[in-house]
mmCIF file of N, CA and C in Angstrom:
data_model
loop_
_atom_site.group_PDB
_atom_site.id
_atom_site.type_symbol
_atom_site.label_atom_id
_atom_site.label_comp_id
_atom_site.label_asym_id
_atom_site.label_seq_id
_atom_site.Cartn_x
_atom_site.Cartn_y
_atom_site.Cartn_z
ATOM 1 N N MET A 19 82.347 135.419 -100.667
ATOM 2 C CA MET A 19 82.163 135.304 -102.285
ATOM 3 C C MET A 19 83.012 136.458 -102.967
ATOM 4 N N PRO A 20 84.380 136.175 -103.285
ATOM 5 C CA PRO A 20 85.052 137.265 -103.955
ATOM 6 C C PRO A 20 84.313 137.792 -105.257
ATOM 7 N N GLU A 21 83.732 136.967 -106.046
ATOM 8 C CA GLU A 21 83.119 137.482 -107.291
ATOM 9 C C GLU A 21 82.077 138.355 -107.088
ATOM 10 N N MET A 22 81.256 138.034 -105.917
ATOM 11 C CA MET A 22 80.173 138.986 -105.558
ATOM 12 C C MET A 22 80.743 140.396 -105.184
ATOM 13 N N ASP A 23 81.702 140.262 -104.354
ATOM 14 C CA ASP A 23 82.261 141.644 -103.852
ATOM 15 C C ASP A 23 82.876 142.480 -104.968
ATOM 16 N N VAL A 24 83.554 141.921 -105.987
ATOM 17 C CA VAL A 24 83.956 142.514 -107.113
ATOM 18 C C VAL A 24 82.892 143.130 -108.006
ATOM 19 N N ALA A 25 81.836 142.339 -108.201
ATOM 20 C CA ALA A 25 80.539 142.658 -108.817
ATOM 21 C C ALA A 25 79.982 144.043 -108.300
ATOM 22 N N LEU A 26 79.815 143.909 -106.950
ATOM 23 C CA LEU A 26 79.314 145.139 -106.229
ATOM 24 C C LEU A 26 80.227 146.272 -106.371
ATOM 25 N N LYS A 27 81.472 146.161 -106.226
ATOM 26 C CA LYS A 27 82.405 147.260 -106.344
ATOM 27 C C LYS A 27 82.313 147.746 -107.774
ATOM 28 N N ASP A 28 82.097 146.911 -108.784
ATOM 29 C CA ASP A 28 81.994 147.434 -110.143
ATOM 30 C C ASP A 28 80.723 148.209 -110.298
ATOM 31 N N ALA A 29 79.721 147.728 -109.759
ATOM 32 C CA ALA A 29 78.422 148.347 -109.810
ATOM 33 C C ALA A 29 78.563 149.755 -109.150
ATOM 34 N N MET A 30 79.416 150.033 -108.123
ATOM 35 C CA MET A 30 79.346 151.258 -107.484
ATOM 36 C C MET A 30 80.248 152.296 -108.285
ATOM 37 N N GLN A 31 80.884 151.757 -109.387
ATOM 38 C CA GLN A 31 81.699 152.644 -110.409
ATOM 39 C C GLN A 31 80.820 153.181 -111.382
ATOM 40 N N ILE A 32 79.609 152.691 -111.563
ATOM 41 C CA ILE A 32 78.470 153.269 -112.507
ATOM 42 C C ILE A 32 78.175 154.783 -112.120
ATOM 43 N N ASP A 33 78.295 155.610 -113.039
ATOM 44 C CA ASP A 33 78.086 157.028 -112.666
ATOM 45 C C ASP A 33 76.639 157.254 -112.028
ATOM 46 N N GLY A 34 76.680 157.940 -110.865
ATOM 47 C CA GLY A 34 75.438 158.273 -110.013
ATOM 48 C C GLY A 34 75.092 157.176 -109.038
ATOM 49 N N ALA A 35 75.901 155.953 -108.898
ATOM 50 C CA ALA A 35 75.562 154.960 -108.023
ATOM 51 C C ALA A 35 75.561 155.485 -106.572
ATOM 52 N N ILE A 36 74.439 155.174 -105.926
ATOM 53 C CA ILE A 36 74.262 155.488 -104.472
ATOM 54 C C ILE A 36 74.473 154.325 -103.738
ATOM 55 N N GLY A 37 74.096 153.123 -104.158
ATOM 56 C CA GLY A 37 74.344 151.895 -103.502
ATOM 57 C C GLY A 37 73.837 150.684 -104.408
ATOM 58 N N VAL A 38 74.347 149.469 -104.123
ATOM 59 C CA VAL A 38 74.040 148.259 -104.799
ATOM 60 C C VAL A 38 73.861 147.061 -103.829
ATOM 61 N N ALA A 39 72.946 146.080 -104.121
ATOM 62 C CA ALA A 39 72.704 144.986 -103.305
ATOM 63 C C ALA A 39 72.581 143.777 -104.272
ATOM 64 N N LEU A 40 72.926 142.683 -103.780
ATOM 65 C CA LEU A 40 72.626 141.385 -104.338
ATOM 66 C C LEU A 40 71.570 140.673 -103.349
ATOM 67 N N VAL A 41 70.364 140.519 -103.835
ATOM 68 C CA VAL A 41 69.335 140.174 -102.917
ATOM 69 C C VAL A 41 68.676 138.843 -103.302
ATOM 70 N N ASP A 42 68.387 137.946 -102.355
ATOM 71 C CA ASP A 42 67.614 136.900 -102.342
ATOM 72 C C ASP A 42 66.078 137.110 -102.186
ATOM 73 N N TYR A 43 65.304 136.999 -103.391
ATOM 74 C CA TYR A 43 64.028 137.639 -103.174
ATOM 75 C C TYR A 43 63.105 136.465 -102.577
ATOM 76 N N THR A 44 63.565 135.183 -102.350
ATOM 77 C CA THR A 44 62.799 134.287 -101.654
ATOM 78 C C THR A 44 62.723 134.626 -100.158
ATOM 79 N N SER A 45 63.811 135.183 -99.547
ATOM 80 C CA SER A 45 63.940 135.413 -98.133
ATOM 81 C C SER A 45 63.872 136.888 -97.979
ATOM 82 N N GLY A 46 64.246 137.774 -99.032
ATOM 83 C CA GLY A 46 64.347 139.325 -98.708
ATOM 84 C C GLY A 46 65.644 139.608 -98.193
ATOM 85 N N MET A 47 66.535 138.581 -98.112
ATOM 86 C CA MET A 47 67.915 139.093 -97.357
ATOM 87 C C MET A 47 68.881 139.524 -98.439
ATOM 88 N N ALA A 48 69.553 140.593 -98.120
ATOM 89 C CA ALA A 48 70.663 141.018 -98.942
ATOM 90 C C ALA A 48 71.941 140.219 -98.717
ATOM 91 N N LEU A 49 72.446 139.525 -99.806
ATOM 92 C CA LEU A 49 73.557 138.633 -99.519
ATOM 93 C C LEU A 49 74.901 139.630 -99.693
ATOM 94 N N GLY A 50 74.625 140.665 -100.209
ATOM 95 C CA GLY A 50 75.993 141.575 -100.377
ATOM 96 C C GLY A 50 75.429 142.990 -100.569
ATOM 97 N N ILE A 51 76.185 143.917 -100.012
ATOM 98 C CA ILE A 51 75.853 145.335 -100.076
ATOM 99 C C ILE A 51 77.034 146.147 -100.335
ATOM 100 N N ALA A 52 77.045 147.150 -101.218
ATOM 101 C CA ALA A 52 78.018 148.233 -101.257
ATOM 102 C C ALA A 52 77.340 149.682 -101.337
ATOM 103 N N GLY A 53 77.862 150.459 -100.780
ATOM 104 C CA GLY A 53 77.241 151.914 -100.763
ATOM 105 C C GLY A 53 76.315 152.144 -99.706
ATOM 106 N N GLY A 54 75.355 153.061 -100.201
ATOM 107 C CA GLY A 54 74.230 153.430 -99.279
ATOM 108 C C GLY A 54 74.627 154.560 -98.463
ATOM 109 N N THR A 55 73.705 155.165 -97.726
ATOM 110 C CA THR A 55 74.023 156.259 -96.847
ATOM 111 C C THR A 55 73.259 156.071 -95.472
ATOM 112 N N LYS A 56 73.382 156.914 -94.522
ATOM 113 C CA LYS A 56 72.652 156.875 -93.365
ATOM 114 C C LYS A 56 71.181 156.934 -93.610
ATOM 115 N N GLU A 57 70.873 157.903 -94.610
ATOM 116 C CA GLU A 57 69.402 158.020 -94.978
ATOM 117 C C GLU A 57 68.936 157.000 -95.710
ATOM 118 N N PHE A 58 69.672 156.291 -96.523
ATOM 119 C CA PHE A 58 69.391 155.261 -97.550
ATOM 120 C C PHE A 58 69.852 153.979 -97.106
ATOM 121 N N ASP A 59 69.150 153.269 -96.249
ATOM 122 C CA ASP A 59 69.527 151.860 -95.750
ATOM 123 C C ASP A 59 69.214 150.853 -96.726
ATOM 124 N N LEU A 60 70.350 150.346 -97.505
ATOM 125 C CA LEU A 60 70.230 149.453 -98.391
ATOM 126 C C LEU A 60 69.556 148.038 -98.073
ATOM 127 N N SER A 61 69.832 147.709 -96.805
ATOM 128 C CA SER A 61 69.128 146.476 -96.326
ATOM 129 C C SER A 61 67.563 146.575 -96.277
ATOM 130 N N VAL A 62 67.113 147.666 -95.892
ATOM 131 C CA VAL A 62 65.657 147.956 -95.886
ATOM 132 C C VAL A 62 65.174 148.045 -97.332
ATOM 133 N N ALA A 63 65.904 148.690 -98.277
ATOM 134 C CA ALA A 63 65.534 148.841 -99.625
ATOM 135 C C ALA A 63 65.429 147.431 -100.197
ATOM 136 N N ALA A 64 66.494 146.806 -100.016
ATOM 137 C CA ALA A 64 66.655 145.381 -100.661
ATOM 138 C C ALA A 64 65.443 144.479 -100.289
ATOM 139 N N ALA A 65 65.106 144.605 -99.029
ATOM 140 C CA ALA A 65 64.019 143.748 -98.453
ATOM 141 C C ALA A 65 62.706 144.177 -98.939
ATOM 142 N N GLY A 66 62.461 145.561 -99.115
ATOM 143 C CA GLY A 66 61.255 146.065 -99.702
ATOM 144 C C GLY A 66 61.126 145.778 -101.166
ATOM 145 N N ASN A 67 62.196 145.739 -101.908
ATOM 146 C CA ASN A 67 62.049 145.556 -103.383
ATOM 147 C C ASN A 67 61.827 144.015 -103.658
ATOM 148 N N THR A 68 62.091 143.044 -102.678
ATOM 149 C CA THR A 68 61.711 141.735 -102.957
ATOM 150 C C THR A 68 60.209 141.530 -103.119
ATOM 151 N N ASP A 69 59.353 142.457 -102.570
ATOM 152 C CA ASP A 69 57.891 142.522 -102.677
ATOM 153 C C ASP A 69 57.630 142.878 -104.263
ATOM 154 N N VAL A 70 58.370 143.857 -104.726
ATOM 155 C CA VAL A 70 58.258 144.201 -106.019
ATOM 156 C C VAL A 70 58.446 143.116 -107.052
ATOM 157 N N VAL A 71 59.530 142.443 -106.904
ATOM 158 C CA VAL A 71 59.957 141.324 -107.757
ATOM 159 C C VAL A 71 58.789 140.187 -107.601
ATOM 160 N N ARG A 72 58.387 139.802 -106.388
ATOM 161 C CA ARG A 72 57.421 138.778 -106.237
ATOM 162 C C ARG A 72 56.223 139.186 -106.821
ATOM 163 N N SER A 73 55.714 140.388 -106.729
ATOM 164 C CA SER A 73 54.424 140.827 -107.297
ATOM 165 C C SER A 73 54.501 140.717 -108.809
ATOM 166 N N LYS A 74 55.527 141.164 -109.367
ATOM 167 C CA LYS A 74 55.584 141.155 -110.869
ATOM 168 C C LYS A 74 55.608 139.704 -111.243
ATOM 169 N N LEU A 75 56.459 138.843 -110.645
ATOM 170 C CA LEU A 75 56.444 137.554 -111.113
ATOM 171 C C LEU A 75 54.993 136.858 -111.017
ATOM 172 N N ARG A 76 54.373 137.276 -109.873
ATOM 173 C CA ARG A 76 52.912 136.573 -109.806
ATOM 174 C C ARG A 76 52.008 137.163 -110.832
ATOM 175 N N ALA A 77 52.060 138.437 -111.201
ATOM 176 C CA ALA A 77 51.195 139.145 -112.190
ATOM 177 C C ALA A 77 51.478 138.449 -113.511
ATOM 178 N N MET A 78 52.855 138.202 -113.789
ATOM 179 C CA MET A 78 53.134 137.602 -115.183
ATOM 180 C C MET A 78 52.646 136.138 -115.135
ATOM 181 N N GLU A 79 52.605 135.462 -114.139
ATOM 182 C CA GLU A 79 52.158 134.131 -114.063
ATOM 183 C C GLU A 79 50.676 134.047 -114.226
ATOM 184 N N MET A 80 49.937 135.035 -113.654
ATOM 185 C CA MET A 80 48.472 135.101 -113.765
ATOM 186 C C MET A 80 48.121 135.490 -115.218
ATOM 187 N N LEU A 81 48.947 136.222 -115.883
ATOM 188 C CA LEU A 81 48.687 136.639 -117.300
ATOM 189 C C LEU A 81 49.271 135.621 -118.268
ATOM 190 N N GLY A 82 49.971 134.746 -117.936
ATOM 191 C CA GLY A 82 50.510 133.643 -118.731
ATOM 192 C C GLY A 82 51.753 134.096 -119.498
ATOM 193 N N ILE A 83 52.327 135.129 -119.095
ATOM 194 C CA ILE A 83 53.653 135.644 -119.704
ATOM 195 C C ILE A 83 54.693 134.786 -119.352
ATOM 196 N N ARG A 84 55.350 134.192 -120.335
ATOM 197 C CA ARG A 84 56.432 133.327 -120.146
ATOM 198 C C ARG A 84 57.926 133.811 -120.353
ATOM 199 N N GLU A 85 58.007 135.136 -120.764
ATOM 200 C CA GLU A 85 59.243 135.717 -120.897
ATOM 201 C C GLU A 85 59.790 136.023 -119.671
ATOM 202 N N GLY A 86 61.228 136.113 -119.665
ATOM 203 C CA GLY A 86 61.993 136.324 -118.400
ATOM 204 C C GLY A 86 61.971 138.007 -118.297
ATOM 205 N N ILE A 87 62.183 138.353 -117.075
ATOM 206 C CA ILE A 87 62.302 139.938 -116.883
ATOM 207 C C ILE A 87 63.848 140.229 -116.944
ATOM 208 N N GLU A 88 63.982 141.281 -117.875
ATOM 209 C CA GLU A 88 65.345 141.727 -118.152
ATOM 210 C C GLU A 88 65.685 142.703 -116.983
ATOM 211 N N ASP A 89 64.918 143.627 -116.701
ATOM 212 C CA ASP A 89 65.121 144.588 -115.577
ATOM 213 C C ASP A 89 63.911 145.245 -115.245
ATOM 214 N N MET A 90 63.758 145.881 -114.131
ATOM 215 C CA MET A 90 62.620 146.739 -113.649
ATOM 216 C C MET A 90 63.198 148.181 -113.253
ATOM 217 N N LEU A 91 62.526 149.145 -113.745
ATOM 218 C CA LEU A 91 62.882 150.540 -113.373
ATOM 219 C C LEU A 91 61.853 151.074 -112.602
ATOM 220 N N ILE A 92 62.280 151.786 -111.490
ATOM 221 C CA ILE A 92 61.351 152.634 -110.741
ATOM 222 C C ILE A 92 62.078 154.041 -110.642
ATOM 223 N N THR A 93 61.285 154.943 -111.255
ATOM 224 C CA THR A 93 61.849 156.367 -111.344
ATOM 225 C C THR A 93 61.127 157.209 -110.302
ATOM 226 N N LEU A 94 62.149 157.782 -109.481
ATOM 227 C CA LEU A 94 61.618 158.867 -108.420
ATOM 228 C C LEU A 94 61.968 159.993 -108.979
ATOM 229 N N GLU A 95 61.710 161.193 -108.196
ATOM 230 C CA GLU A 95 62.049 162.511 -108.623
ATOM 231 C C GLU A 95 63.528 162.793 -108.715
ATOM 232 N N ASN A 96 64.321 162.047 -107.934
ATOM 233 C CA ASN A 96 65.830 162.407 -107.922
ATOM 234 C C ASN A 96 66.585 161.207 -108.136
ATOM 235 N N GLN A 97 65.834 159.945 -108.274
ATOM 236 C CA GLN A 97 66.654 158.770 -108.265
ATOM 237 C C GLN A 97 66.077 157.750 -109.288
ATOM 238 N N TYR A 98 66.926 156.879 -109.748
ATOM 239 C CA TYR A 98 66.507 155.768 -110.417
ATOM 240 C C TYR A 98 66.788 154.526 -109.580
ATOM 241 N N HIS A 99 65.868 153.474 -109.518
ATOM 242 C CA HIS A 99 66.150 152.223 -108.918
ATOM 243 C C HIS A 99 66.092 151.044 -109.964
ATOM 244 N N LEU A 100 67.141 150.381 -110.086
ATOM 245 C CA LEU A 100 67.022 149.294 -111.185
ATOM 246 C C LEU A 100 67.082 147.931 -110.376
ATOM 247 N N ILE A 101 66.282 147.116 -110.925
ATOM 248 C CA ILE A 101 66.186 145.749 -110.374
ATOM 249 C C ILE A 101 66.474 144.893 -111.404
ATOM 250 N N ARG A 102 67.434 143.996 -111.329
ATOM 251 C CA ARG A 102 67.887 143.040 -112.483
ATOM 252 C C ARG A 102 67.886 141.738 -111.837
ATOM 253 N N PRO A 103 66.830 140.864 -112.108
ATOM 254 C CA PRO A 103 66.823 139.477 -111.649
ATOM 255 C C PRO A 103 67.963 138.759 -112.470
ATOM 256 N N LEU A 104 68.609 137.848 -111.698
ATOM 257 C CA LEU A 104 69.727 137.028 -112.396
ATOM 258 C C LEU A 104 69.163 135.900 -113.111
ATOM 259 N N LYS A 105 69.861 135.646 -114.224
ATOM 260 C CA LYS A 105 69.364 134.529 -115.062
ATOM 261 C C LYS A 105 70.287 133.361 -114.907
ATOM 262 N N GLY A 106 69.794 132.179 -115.189
ATOM 263 C CA GLY A 106 70.645 130.927 -115.163
ATOM 264 C C GLY A 106 70.264 130.250 -113.957
ATOM 265 N N ARG A 107 70.698 129.007 -113.793
ATOM 266 C CA ARG A 107 70.323 128.125 -112.635
ATOM 267 C C ARG A 107 70.945 128.658 -111.352
ATOM 268 N N GLN A 108 72.186 129.103 -111.476
ATOM 269 C CA GLN A 108 72.871 129.547 -110.126
ATOM 270 C C GLN A 108 72.281 130.948 -109.718
ATOM 271 N N GLY A 109 71.763 131.649 -110.507
ATOM 272 C CA GLY A 109 71.179 132.930 -109.984
ATOM 273 C C GLY A 109 69.737 132.926 -109.669
ATOM 274 N N GLU A 110 69.156 131.870 -109.863
ATOM 275 C CA GLU A 110 67.571 131.527 -109.373
ATOM 276 C C GLU A 110 67.224 132.132 -108.191
ATOM 277 N N GLY A 111 66.368 133.014 -108.085
ATOM 278 C CA GLY A 111 65.893 133.622 -106.909
ATOM 279 C C GLY A 111 66.790 134.816 -106.435
ATOM 280 N N LEU A 112 67.678 135.306 -107.249
ATOM 281 C CA LEU A 112 68.463 136.527 -106.844
ATOM 282 C C LEU A 112 68.230 137.585 -107.746
ATOM 283 N N PHE A 113 68.399 138.841 -107.209
ATOM 284 C CA PHE A 113 68.482 139.962 -108.124
ATOM 285 C C PHE A 113 69.403 141.025 -107.731
ATOM 286 N N LEU A 114 69.862 141.771 -108.701
ATOM 287 C CA LEU A 114 70.760 142.837 -108.422
ATOM 288 C C LEU A 114 70.008 144.285 -108.310
ATOM 289 N N TYR A 115 70.193 144.966 -107.265
ATOM 290 C CA TYR A 115 69.264 146.151 -106.974
ATOM 291 C C TYR A 115 70.363 147.367 -106.997
ATOM 292 N N LEU A 116 70.166 148.318 -107.882
ATOM 293 C CA LEU A 116 71.022 149.472 -107.916
ATOM 294 C C LEU A 116 70.326 150.691 -107.834
ATOM 295 N N ALA A 117 70.743 151.582 -107.017
ATOM 296 C CA ALA A 117 70.089 152.966 -106.871
ATOM 297 C C ALA A 117 71.002 153.969 -107.357
ATOM 298 N N LEU A 118 70.505 154.776 -108.085
ATOM 299 C CA LEU A 118 71.269 155.915 -108.816
ATOM 300 C C LEU A 118 70.641 157.282 -108.640
ATOM 301 N N LEU A 119 71.739 158.348 -108.492
ATOM 302 C CA LEU A 119 71.209 159.623 -108.427
ATOM 303 C C LEU A 119 70.846 160.000 -109.980
ATOM 304 N N LYS A 120 69.640 160.550 -110.124
ATOM 305 C CA LYS A 120 69.205 160.761 -111.558
ATOM 306 C C LYS A 120 69.957 161.950 -112.129
ATOM 307 N N SER A 121 70.521 162.949 -111.359
ATOM 308 C CA SER A 121 71.267 164.005 -111.988
ATOM 309 C C SER A 121 72.598 163.625 -112.414
ATOM 310 N N ARG A 122 73.141 162.484 -111.910
ATOM 311 C CA ARG A 122 74.496 162.026 -112.422
ATOM 312 C C ARG A 122 74.495 160.798 -113.317
ATOM 313 N N ALA A 123 73.338 160.128 -113.417
ATOM 314 C CA ALA A 123 73.246 158.805 -114.120
ATOM 315 C C ALA A 123 72.854 158.933 -115.540
ATOM 316 N N ASN A 124 73.449 158.087 -116.379
ATOM 317 C CA ASN A 124 72.971 157.846 -117.628
ATOM 318 C C ASN A 124 72.354 156.517 -117.578
ATOM 319 N N LEU A 125 71.017 156.509 -117.814
ATOM 320 C CA LEU A 125 70.119 155.236 -117.489
ATOM 321 C C LEU A 125 70.545 154.220 -118.448
ATOM 322 N N ALA A 126 70.668 154.476 -119.749
ATOM 323 C CA ALA A 126 71.007 153.578 -120.593
ATOM 324 C C ALA A 126 72.288 152.892 -120.469
ATOM 325 N N MET A 127 73.286 153.662 -120.036
ATOM 326 C CA MET A 127 74.611 153.127 -119.755
ATOM 327 C C MET A 127 74.617 152.296 -118.419
ATOM 328 N N ALA A 128 73.853 152.734 -117.456
ATOM 329 C CA ALA A 128 73.803 152.083 -116.263
ATOM 330 C C ALA A 128 73.143 150.625 -116.474
ATOM 331 N N ARG A 129 72.187 150.480 -117.264
ATOM 332 C CA ARG A 129 71.458 149.336 -117.619
ATOM 333 C C ARG A 129 72.482 148.370 -118.403
ATOM 334 N N HIS A 130 73.267 148.932 -119.257
ATOM 335 C CA HIS A 130 74.171 148.212 -120.056
ATOM 336 C C HIS A 130 75.269 147.641 -119.177
ATOM 337 N N GLN A 131 75.867 148.479 -118.306
ATOM 338 C CA GLN A 131 76.782 148.119 -117.311
ATOM 339 C C GLN A 131 76.335 147.010 -116.290
ATOM 340 N N LEU A 132 75.174 147.191 -115.751
ATOM 341 C CA LEU A 132 74.621 146.205 -114.866
ATOM 342 C C LEU A 132 74.435 144.877 -115.427
ATOM 343 N N LYS A 133 74.043 144.867 -116.798
ATOM 344 C CA LYS A 133 74.012 143.567 -117.524
ATOM 345 C C LYS A 133 75.230 142.949 -117.724
ATOM 346 N N ARG A 134 76.295 143.753 -117.903
ATOM 347 C CA ARG A 134 77.663 143.155 -118.046
ATOM 348 C C ARG A 134 78.100 142.652 -116.777
ATOM 349 N N ILE A 135 77.825 143.353 -115.567
ATOM 350 C CA ILE A 135 78.137 142.863 -114.198
ATOM 351 C C ILE A 135 77.456 141.480 -113.947
ATOM 352 N N GLU A 136 76.280 141.468 -114.317
ATOM 353 C CA GLU A 136 75.424 140.342 -114.133
ATOM 354 C C GLU A 136 76.138 139.049 -114.847
ATOM 355 N N SER A 137 76.462 139.429 -116.028
ATOM 356 C CA SER A 137 77.186 138.157 -116.780
ATOM 357 C C SER A 137 78.456 137.776 -116.329
ATOM 358 N N SER A 138 79.035 138.555 -115.553
ATOM 359 C CA SER A 138 80.442 138.210 -114.922
ATOM 360 C C SER A 138 80.269 137.616 -113.507
ATOM 361 N N LEU A 139 79.022 137.728 -112.847
ATOM 362 C CA LEU A 139 78.781 137.275 -111.688
ATOM 363 C C LEU A 139 78.655 135.805 -111.613
ATOM 364 N N ASP A 140 79.404 135.106 -110.746
ATOM 365 C CA ASP A 140 79.343 133.778 -110.447
ATOM 366 C C ASP A 140 78.708 133.451 -108.998
ATOM 367 N N VAL A 141 77.411 133.184 -108.718
ATOM 368 C CA VAL A 141 77.135 132.852 -107.434
ATOM 369 C C VAL A 141 76.670 131.528 -107.154
#
């Protein structure tokens, strides 16, 4: 999937990017990964964050919330973790997961850039 590879490379250009993955939250499998470190295994992080997405979707369903999720933010002491479920028929069941170093990232710009990358992604 050349479009996916380009999108992941673009996401790695976001200031502070540690790693990015395109994830299928029905299976927990990462369809594509860029970046990461020995200490930060993106495959494990992607699989773990499928539980976050599933839990939020279940909670929204129980509450009767019919809005779509734009993104989810997990703030750690030194990192931001952005989860952006893909919109549209082709992106159903997928999300972009981006980990950023807090000291180097501009959260507003990162969210804006990830939204732009999502809109150009064709899966």
